[in-house]
mmCIF file with all atom_site columns, C-alpha atoms in Angstrom:
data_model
loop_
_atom_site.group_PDB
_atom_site.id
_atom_site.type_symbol
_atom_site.label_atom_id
_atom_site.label_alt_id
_atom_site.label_comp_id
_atom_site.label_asym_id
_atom_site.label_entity_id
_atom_site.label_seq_id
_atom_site.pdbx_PDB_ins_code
_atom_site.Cartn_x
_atom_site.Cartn_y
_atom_site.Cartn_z
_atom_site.occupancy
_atom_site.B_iso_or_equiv
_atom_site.pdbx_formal_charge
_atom_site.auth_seq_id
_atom_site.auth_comp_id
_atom_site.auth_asym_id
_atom_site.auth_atom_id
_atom_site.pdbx_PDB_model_num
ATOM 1   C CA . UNK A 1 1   ? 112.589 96.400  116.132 1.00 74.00 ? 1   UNK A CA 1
ATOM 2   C CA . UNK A 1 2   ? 110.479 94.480  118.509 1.00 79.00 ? 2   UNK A CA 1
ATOM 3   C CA . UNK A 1 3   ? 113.897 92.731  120.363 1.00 78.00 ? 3   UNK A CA 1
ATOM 4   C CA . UNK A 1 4   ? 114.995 96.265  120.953 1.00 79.00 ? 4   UNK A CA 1
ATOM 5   C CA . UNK A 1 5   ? 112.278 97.391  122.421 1.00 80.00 ? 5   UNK A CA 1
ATOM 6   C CA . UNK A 1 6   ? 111.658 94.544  124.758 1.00 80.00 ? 6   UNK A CA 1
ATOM 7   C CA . UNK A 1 7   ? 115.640 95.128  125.524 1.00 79.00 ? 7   UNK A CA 1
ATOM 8   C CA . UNK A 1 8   ? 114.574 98.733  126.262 1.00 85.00 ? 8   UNK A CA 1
ATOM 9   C CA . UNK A 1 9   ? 112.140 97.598  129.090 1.00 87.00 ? 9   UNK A CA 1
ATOM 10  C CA . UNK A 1 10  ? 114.088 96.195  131.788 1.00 87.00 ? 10  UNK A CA 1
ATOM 11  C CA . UNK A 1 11  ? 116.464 99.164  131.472 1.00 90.00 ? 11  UNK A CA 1
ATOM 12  C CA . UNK A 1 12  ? 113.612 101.961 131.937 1.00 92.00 ? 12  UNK A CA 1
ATOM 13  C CA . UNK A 1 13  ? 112.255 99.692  134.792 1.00 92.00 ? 13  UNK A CA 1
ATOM 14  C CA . UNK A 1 14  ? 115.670 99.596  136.324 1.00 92.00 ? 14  UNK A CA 1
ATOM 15  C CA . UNK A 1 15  ? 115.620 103.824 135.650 1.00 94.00 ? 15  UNK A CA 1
ATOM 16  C CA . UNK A 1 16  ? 112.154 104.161 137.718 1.00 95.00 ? 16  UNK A CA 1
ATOM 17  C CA . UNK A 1 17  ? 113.483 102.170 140.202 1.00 93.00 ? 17  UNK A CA 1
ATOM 18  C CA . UNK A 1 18  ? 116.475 103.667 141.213 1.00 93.00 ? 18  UNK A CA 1
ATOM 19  C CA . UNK A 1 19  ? 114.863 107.459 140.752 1.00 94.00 ? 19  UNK A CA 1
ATOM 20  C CA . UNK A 1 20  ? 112.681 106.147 143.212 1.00 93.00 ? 20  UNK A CA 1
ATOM 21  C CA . UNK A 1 21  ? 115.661 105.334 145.552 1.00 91.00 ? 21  UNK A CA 1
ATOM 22  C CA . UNK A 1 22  ? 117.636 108.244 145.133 1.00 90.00 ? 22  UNK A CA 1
ATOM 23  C CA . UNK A 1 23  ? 117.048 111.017 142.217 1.00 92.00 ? 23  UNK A CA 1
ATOM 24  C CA . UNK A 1 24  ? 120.675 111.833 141.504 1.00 92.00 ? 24  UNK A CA 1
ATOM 25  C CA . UNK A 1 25  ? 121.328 108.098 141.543 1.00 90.00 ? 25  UNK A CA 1
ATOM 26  C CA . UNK A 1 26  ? 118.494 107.648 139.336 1.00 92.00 ? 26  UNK A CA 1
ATOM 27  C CA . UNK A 1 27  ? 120.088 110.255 136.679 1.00 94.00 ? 27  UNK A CA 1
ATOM 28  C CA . UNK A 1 28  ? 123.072 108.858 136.812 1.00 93.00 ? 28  UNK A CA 1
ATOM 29  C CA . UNK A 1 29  ? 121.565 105.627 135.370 1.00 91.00 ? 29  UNK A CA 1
ATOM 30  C CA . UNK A 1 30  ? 119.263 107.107 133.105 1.00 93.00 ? 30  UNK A CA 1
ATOM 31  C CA . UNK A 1 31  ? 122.993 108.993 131.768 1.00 94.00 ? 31  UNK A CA 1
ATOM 32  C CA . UNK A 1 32  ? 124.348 105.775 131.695 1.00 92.00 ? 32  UNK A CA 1
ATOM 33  C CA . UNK A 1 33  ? 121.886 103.960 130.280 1.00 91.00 ? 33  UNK A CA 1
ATOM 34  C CA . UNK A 1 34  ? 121.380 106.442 127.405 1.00 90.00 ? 34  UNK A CA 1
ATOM 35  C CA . UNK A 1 35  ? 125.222 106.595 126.871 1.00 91.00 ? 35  UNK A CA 1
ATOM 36  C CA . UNK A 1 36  ? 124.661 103.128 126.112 1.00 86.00 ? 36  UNK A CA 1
ATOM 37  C CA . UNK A 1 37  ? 121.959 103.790 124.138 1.00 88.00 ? 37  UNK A CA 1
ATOM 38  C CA . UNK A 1 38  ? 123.221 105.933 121.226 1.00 91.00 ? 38  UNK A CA 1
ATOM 39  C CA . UNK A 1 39  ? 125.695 102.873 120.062 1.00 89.00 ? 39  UNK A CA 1
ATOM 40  C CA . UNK A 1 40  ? 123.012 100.752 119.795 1.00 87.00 ? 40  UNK A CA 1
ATOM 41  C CA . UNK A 1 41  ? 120.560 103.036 118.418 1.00 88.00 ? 41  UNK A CA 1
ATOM 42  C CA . UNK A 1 42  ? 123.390 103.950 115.195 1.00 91.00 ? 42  UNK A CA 1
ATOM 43  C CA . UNK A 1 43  ? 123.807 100.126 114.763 1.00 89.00 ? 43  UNK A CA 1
ATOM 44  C CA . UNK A 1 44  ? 119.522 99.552  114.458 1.00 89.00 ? 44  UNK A CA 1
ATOM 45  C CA . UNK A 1 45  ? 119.770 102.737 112.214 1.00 91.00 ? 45  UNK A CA 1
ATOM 46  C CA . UNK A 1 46  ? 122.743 101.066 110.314 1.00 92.00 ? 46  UNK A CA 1
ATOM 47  C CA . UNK A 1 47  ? 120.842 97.707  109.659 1.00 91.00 ? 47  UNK A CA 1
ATOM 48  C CA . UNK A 1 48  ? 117.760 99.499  108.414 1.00 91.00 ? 48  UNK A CA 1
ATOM 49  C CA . UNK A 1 49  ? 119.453 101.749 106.474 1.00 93.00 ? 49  UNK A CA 1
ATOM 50  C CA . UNK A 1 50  ? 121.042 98.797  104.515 1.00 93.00 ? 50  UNK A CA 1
ATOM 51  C CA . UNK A 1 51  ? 117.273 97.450  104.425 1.00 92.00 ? 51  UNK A CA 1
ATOM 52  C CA . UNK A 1 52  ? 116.028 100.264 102.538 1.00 91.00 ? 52  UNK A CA 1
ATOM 53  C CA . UNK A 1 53  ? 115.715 102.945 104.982 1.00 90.00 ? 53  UNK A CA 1
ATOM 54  C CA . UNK A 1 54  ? 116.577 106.562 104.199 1.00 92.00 ? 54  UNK A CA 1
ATOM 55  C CA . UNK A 1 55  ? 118.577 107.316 107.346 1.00 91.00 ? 55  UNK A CA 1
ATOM 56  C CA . UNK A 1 56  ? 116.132 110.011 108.454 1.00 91.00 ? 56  UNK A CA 1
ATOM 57  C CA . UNK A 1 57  ? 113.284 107.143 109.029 1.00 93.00 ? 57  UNK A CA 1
ATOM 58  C CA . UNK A 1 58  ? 116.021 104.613 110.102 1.00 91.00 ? 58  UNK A CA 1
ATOM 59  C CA . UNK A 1 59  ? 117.187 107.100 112.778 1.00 91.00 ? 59  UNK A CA 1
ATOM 60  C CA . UNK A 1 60  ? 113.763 108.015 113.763 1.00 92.00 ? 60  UNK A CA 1
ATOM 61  C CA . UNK A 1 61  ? 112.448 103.626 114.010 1.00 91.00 ? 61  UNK A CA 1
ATOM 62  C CA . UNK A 1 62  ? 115.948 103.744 115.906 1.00 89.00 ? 62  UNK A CA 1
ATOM 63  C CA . UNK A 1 63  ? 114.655 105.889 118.942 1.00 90.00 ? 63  UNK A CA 1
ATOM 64  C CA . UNK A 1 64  ? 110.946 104.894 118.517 1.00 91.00 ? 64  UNK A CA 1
ATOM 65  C CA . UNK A 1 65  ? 112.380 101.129 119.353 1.00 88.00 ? 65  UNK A CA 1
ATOM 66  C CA . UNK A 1 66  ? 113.566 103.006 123.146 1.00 88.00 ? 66  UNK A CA 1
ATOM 67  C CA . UNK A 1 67  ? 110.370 104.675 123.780 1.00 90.00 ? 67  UNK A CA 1
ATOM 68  C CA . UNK A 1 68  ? 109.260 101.498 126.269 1.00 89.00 ? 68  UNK A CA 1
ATOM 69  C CA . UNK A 1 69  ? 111.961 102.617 128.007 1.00 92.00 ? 69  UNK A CA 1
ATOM 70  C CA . UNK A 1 70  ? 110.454 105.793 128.710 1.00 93.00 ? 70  UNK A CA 1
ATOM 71  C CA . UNK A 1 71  ? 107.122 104.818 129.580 1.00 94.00 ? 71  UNK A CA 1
ATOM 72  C CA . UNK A 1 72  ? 108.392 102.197 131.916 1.00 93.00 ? 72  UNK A CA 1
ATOM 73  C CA . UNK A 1 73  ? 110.682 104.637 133.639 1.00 95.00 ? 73  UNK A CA 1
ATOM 74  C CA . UNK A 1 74  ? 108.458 107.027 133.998 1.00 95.00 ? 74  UNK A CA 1
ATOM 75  C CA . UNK A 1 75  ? 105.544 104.324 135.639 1.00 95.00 ? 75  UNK A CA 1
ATOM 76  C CA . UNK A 1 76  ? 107.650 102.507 137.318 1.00 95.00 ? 76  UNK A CA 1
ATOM 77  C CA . UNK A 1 77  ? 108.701 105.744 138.950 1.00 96.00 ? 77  UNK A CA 1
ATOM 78  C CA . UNK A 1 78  ? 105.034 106.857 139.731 1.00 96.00 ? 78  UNK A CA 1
ATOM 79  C CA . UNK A 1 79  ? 104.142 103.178 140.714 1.00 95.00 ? 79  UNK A CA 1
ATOM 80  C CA . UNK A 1 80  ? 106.990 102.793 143.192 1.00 95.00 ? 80  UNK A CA 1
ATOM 81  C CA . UNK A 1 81  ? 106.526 106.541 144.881 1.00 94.00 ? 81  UNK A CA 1
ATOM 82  C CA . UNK A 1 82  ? 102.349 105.728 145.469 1.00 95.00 ? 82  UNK A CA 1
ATOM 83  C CA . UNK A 1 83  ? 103.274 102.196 146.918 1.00 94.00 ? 83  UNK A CA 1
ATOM 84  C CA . UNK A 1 84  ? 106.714 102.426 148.552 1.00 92.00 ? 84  UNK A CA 1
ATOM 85  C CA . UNK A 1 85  ? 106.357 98.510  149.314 1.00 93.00 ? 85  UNK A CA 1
ATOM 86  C CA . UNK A 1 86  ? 106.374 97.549  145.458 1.00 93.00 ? 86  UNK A CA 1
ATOM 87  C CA . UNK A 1 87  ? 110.422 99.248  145.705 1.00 92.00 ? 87  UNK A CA 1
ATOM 88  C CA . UNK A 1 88  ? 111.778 95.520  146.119 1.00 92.00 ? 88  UNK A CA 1
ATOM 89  C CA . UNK A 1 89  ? 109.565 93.807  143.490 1.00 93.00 ? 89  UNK A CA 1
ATOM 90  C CA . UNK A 1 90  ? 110.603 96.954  140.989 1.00 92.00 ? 90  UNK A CA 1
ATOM 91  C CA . UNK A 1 91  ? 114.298 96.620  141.858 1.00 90.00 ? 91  UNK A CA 1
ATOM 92  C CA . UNK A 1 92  ? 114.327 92.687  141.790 1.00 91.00 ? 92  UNK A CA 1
ATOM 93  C CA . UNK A 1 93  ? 112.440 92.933  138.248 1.00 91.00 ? 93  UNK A CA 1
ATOM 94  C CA . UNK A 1 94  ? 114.977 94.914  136.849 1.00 88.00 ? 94  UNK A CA 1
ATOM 95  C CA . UNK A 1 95  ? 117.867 93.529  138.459 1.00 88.00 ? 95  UNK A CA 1
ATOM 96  C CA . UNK A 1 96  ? 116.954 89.917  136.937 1.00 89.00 ? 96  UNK A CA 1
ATOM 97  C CA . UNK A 1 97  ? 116.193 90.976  133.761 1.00 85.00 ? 97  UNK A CA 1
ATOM 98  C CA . UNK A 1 98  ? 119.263 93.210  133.752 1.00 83.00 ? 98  UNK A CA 1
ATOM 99  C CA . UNK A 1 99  ? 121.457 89.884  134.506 1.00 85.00 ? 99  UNK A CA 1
ATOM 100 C CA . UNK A 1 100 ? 119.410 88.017  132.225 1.00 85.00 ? 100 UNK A CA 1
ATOM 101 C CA . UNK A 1 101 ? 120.476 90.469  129.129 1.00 80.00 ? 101 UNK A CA 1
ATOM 102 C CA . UNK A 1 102 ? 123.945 90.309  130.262 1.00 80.00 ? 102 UNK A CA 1
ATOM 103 C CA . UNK A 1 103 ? 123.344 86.374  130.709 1.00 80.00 ? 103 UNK A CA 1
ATOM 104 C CA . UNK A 1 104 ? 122.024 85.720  127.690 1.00 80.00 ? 104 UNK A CA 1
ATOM 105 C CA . UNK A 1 105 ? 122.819 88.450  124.899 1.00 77.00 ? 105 UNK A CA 1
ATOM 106 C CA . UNK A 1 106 ? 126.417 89.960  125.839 1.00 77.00 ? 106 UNK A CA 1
ATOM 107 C CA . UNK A 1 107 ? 128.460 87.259  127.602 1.00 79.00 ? 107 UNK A CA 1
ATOM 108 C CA . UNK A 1 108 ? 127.699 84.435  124.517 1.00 82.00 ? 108 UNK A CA 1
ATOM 109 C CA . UNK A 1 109 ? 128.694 87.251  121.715 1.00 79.00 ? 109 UNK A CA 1
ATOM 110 C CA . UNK A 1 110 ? 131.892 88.626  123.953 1.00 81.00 ? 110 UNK A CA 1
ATOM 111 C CA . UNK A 1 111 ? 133.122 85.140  124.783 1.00 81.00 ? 111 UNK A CA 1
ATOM 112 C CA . UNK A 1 112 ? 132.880 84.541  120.544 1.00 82.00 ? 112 UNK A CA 1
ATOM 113 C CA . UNK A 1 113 ? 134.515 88.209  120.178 1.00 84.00 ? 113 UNK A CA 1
ATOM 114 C CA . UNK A 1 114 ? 137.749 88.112  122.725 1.00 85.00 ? 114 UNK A CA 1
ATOM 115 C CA . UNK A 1 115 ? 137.863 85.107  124.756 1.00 80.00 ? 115 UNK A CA 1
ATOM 116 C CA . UNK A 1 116 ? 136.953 83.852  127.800 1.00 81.00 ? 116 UNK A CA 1
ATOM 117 C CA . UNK A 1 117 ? 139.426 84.996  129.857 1.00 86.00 ? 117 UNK A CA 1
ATOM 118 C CA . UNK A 1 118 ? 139.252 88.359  128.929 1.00 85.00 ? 118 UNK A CA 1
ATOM 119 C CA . UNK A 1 119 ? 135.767 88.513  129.562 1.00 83.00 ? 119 UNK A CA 1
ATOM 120 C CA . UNK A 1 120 ? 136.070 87.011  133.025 1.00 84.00 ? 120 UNK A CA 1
ATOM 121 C CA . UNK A 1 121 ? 138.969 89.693  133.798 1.00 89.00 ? 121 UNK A CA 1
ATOM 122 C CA . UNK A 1 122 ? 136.590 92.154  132.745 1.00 87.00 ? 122 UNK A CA 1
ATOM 123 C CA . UNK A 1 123 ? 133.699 90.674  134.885 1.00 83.00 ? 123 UNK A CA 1
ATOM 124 C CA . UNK A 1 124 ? 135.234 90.792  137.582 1.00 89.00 ? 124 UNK A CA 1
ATOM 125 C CA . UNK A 1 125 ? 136.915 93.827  137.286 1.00 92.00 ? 125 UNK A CA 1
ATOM 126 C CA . UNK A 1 126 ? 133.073 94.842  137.249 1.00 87.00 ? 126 UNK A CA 1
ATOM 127 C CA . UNK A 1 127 ? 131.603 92.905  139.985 1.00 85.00 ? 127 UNK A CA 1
ATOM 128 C CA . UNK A 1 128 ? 134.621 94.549  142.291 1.00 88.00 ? 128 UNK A CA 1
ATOM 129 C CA . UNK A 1 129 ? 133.407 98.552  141.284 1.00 87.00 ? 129 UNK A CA 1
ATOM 130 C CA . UNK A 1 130 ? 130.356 98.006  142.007 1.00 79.00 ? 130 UNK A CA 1
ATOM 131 C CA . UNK A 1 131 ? 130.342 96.087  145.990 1.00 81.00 ? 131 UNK A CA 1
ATOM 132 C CA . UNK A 1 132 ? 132.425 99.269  146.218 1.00 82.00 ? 132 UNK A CA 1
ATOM 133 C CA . UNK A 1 133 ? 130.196 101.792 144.798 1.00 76.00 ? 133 UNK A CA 1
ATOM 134 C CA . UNK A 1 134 ? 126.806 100.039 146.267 1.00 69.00 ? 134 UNK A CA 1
ATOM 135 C CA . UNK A 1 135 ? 128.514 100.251 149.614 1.00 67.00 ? 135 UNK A CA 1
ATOM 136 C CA . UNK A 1 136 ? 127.896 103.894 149.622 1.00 62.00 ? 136 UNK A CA 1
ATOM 137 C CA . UNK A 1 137 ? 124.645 103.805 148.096 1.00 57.00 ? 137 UNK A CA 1
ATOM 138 C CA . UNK A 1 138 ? 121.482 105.335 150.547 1.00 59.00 ? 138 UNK A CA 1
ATOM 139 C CA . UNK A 1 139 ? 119.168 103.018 151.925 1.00 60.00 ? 139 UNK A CA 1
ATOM 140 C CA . UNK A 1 140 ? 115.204 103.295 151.163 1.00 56.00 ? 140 UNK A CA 1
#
C-alpha cells in the first residue's frame, strides 16, 4: 500500500505540472496516467484479495493507495499558477522521479520479462515519439 502510493506522487506532480503548462496537455496526461492506473490498481486489488480481502475493500484500499496523486495534482497545480517561477522546479521534480520509476522499477522487471533487446527497441521506439511530439508542445 504505502509503495503505491509513494509511486502515485511523482505522477500527480507530473499532472499539476503540465495542467499548469497547457490544460488540454495536462488532461491528456492525467488520461494517460489513469489509463495506466486501472492495471495497476486490479493487480493491488488482486494481491489483497488473495490476502484476505473481500474484493469490495480490496478495490476500495486499491484507489485509496492513488489518492496522493490527487492531492499532489491538484497543489502542485495551485502552487505552480500563484508562483509561475516554481514551473521548472515542478517539472524537473516530476520529470526525475518519473525516470527514476522507469529507472528503477520497470526497466529491471522488463529486462527479466523479454530481454534486453526488446526493451531497448522499445525504448527507443519511445524516446523517438516523444522529441517528436515535445517539438510541438507550447512554451510557458
Amino acid at each position: 500500500m504505502l509503495v503505491n502510493t509513494l509511486h502515485a506522487a511523482p505522477e500527480g506532480i507530473a499532472i499539476g505540472a503540465a495542467m499548469a503548462v497547457d490544460v488540454p496537455f495536462g488532461v491528456f496526461l492525467a488520461l494517460a496516467i489513469g489509463a495506466h492506473n486501472v492495471p495497476e490498481g486490479a493487480v493491488l486489488a488482486a494481491i489483497l484479495t488473495s490476502r484476505g480481502l473481500d474484493w469490495g475493500r480490496a478495490a476500495g484500499v486499491a484507489v485509496a493507495a492513488n489518492l496522493s496523486q490527487i492531492l499532489l495534482a491538484v497543489t502542485t497545480f495551485a502552487v505552480v499558477v500563484e508562483s509561475p517561477a516554481l514551473l521548472p522546479w515542478a517539472l524537473g521534480t516530476a520529470a526525475g522521479a518519473l525516470v527514476y520509476l522507469v529507472l528503477s522499477d520497470l526497466l529491471p522487471e522488463s529486462y527479466r520479462q523479454a530481454g534486453r533487446t526488446s526493451i531497448a527497441l522499445v525504448t527507443v521506439l519511445a524516446m523517438a515519439v516523444l522529441v517528436l511530439l515535445g517539438r510541438e508542445l507550447p512554451r510557458p
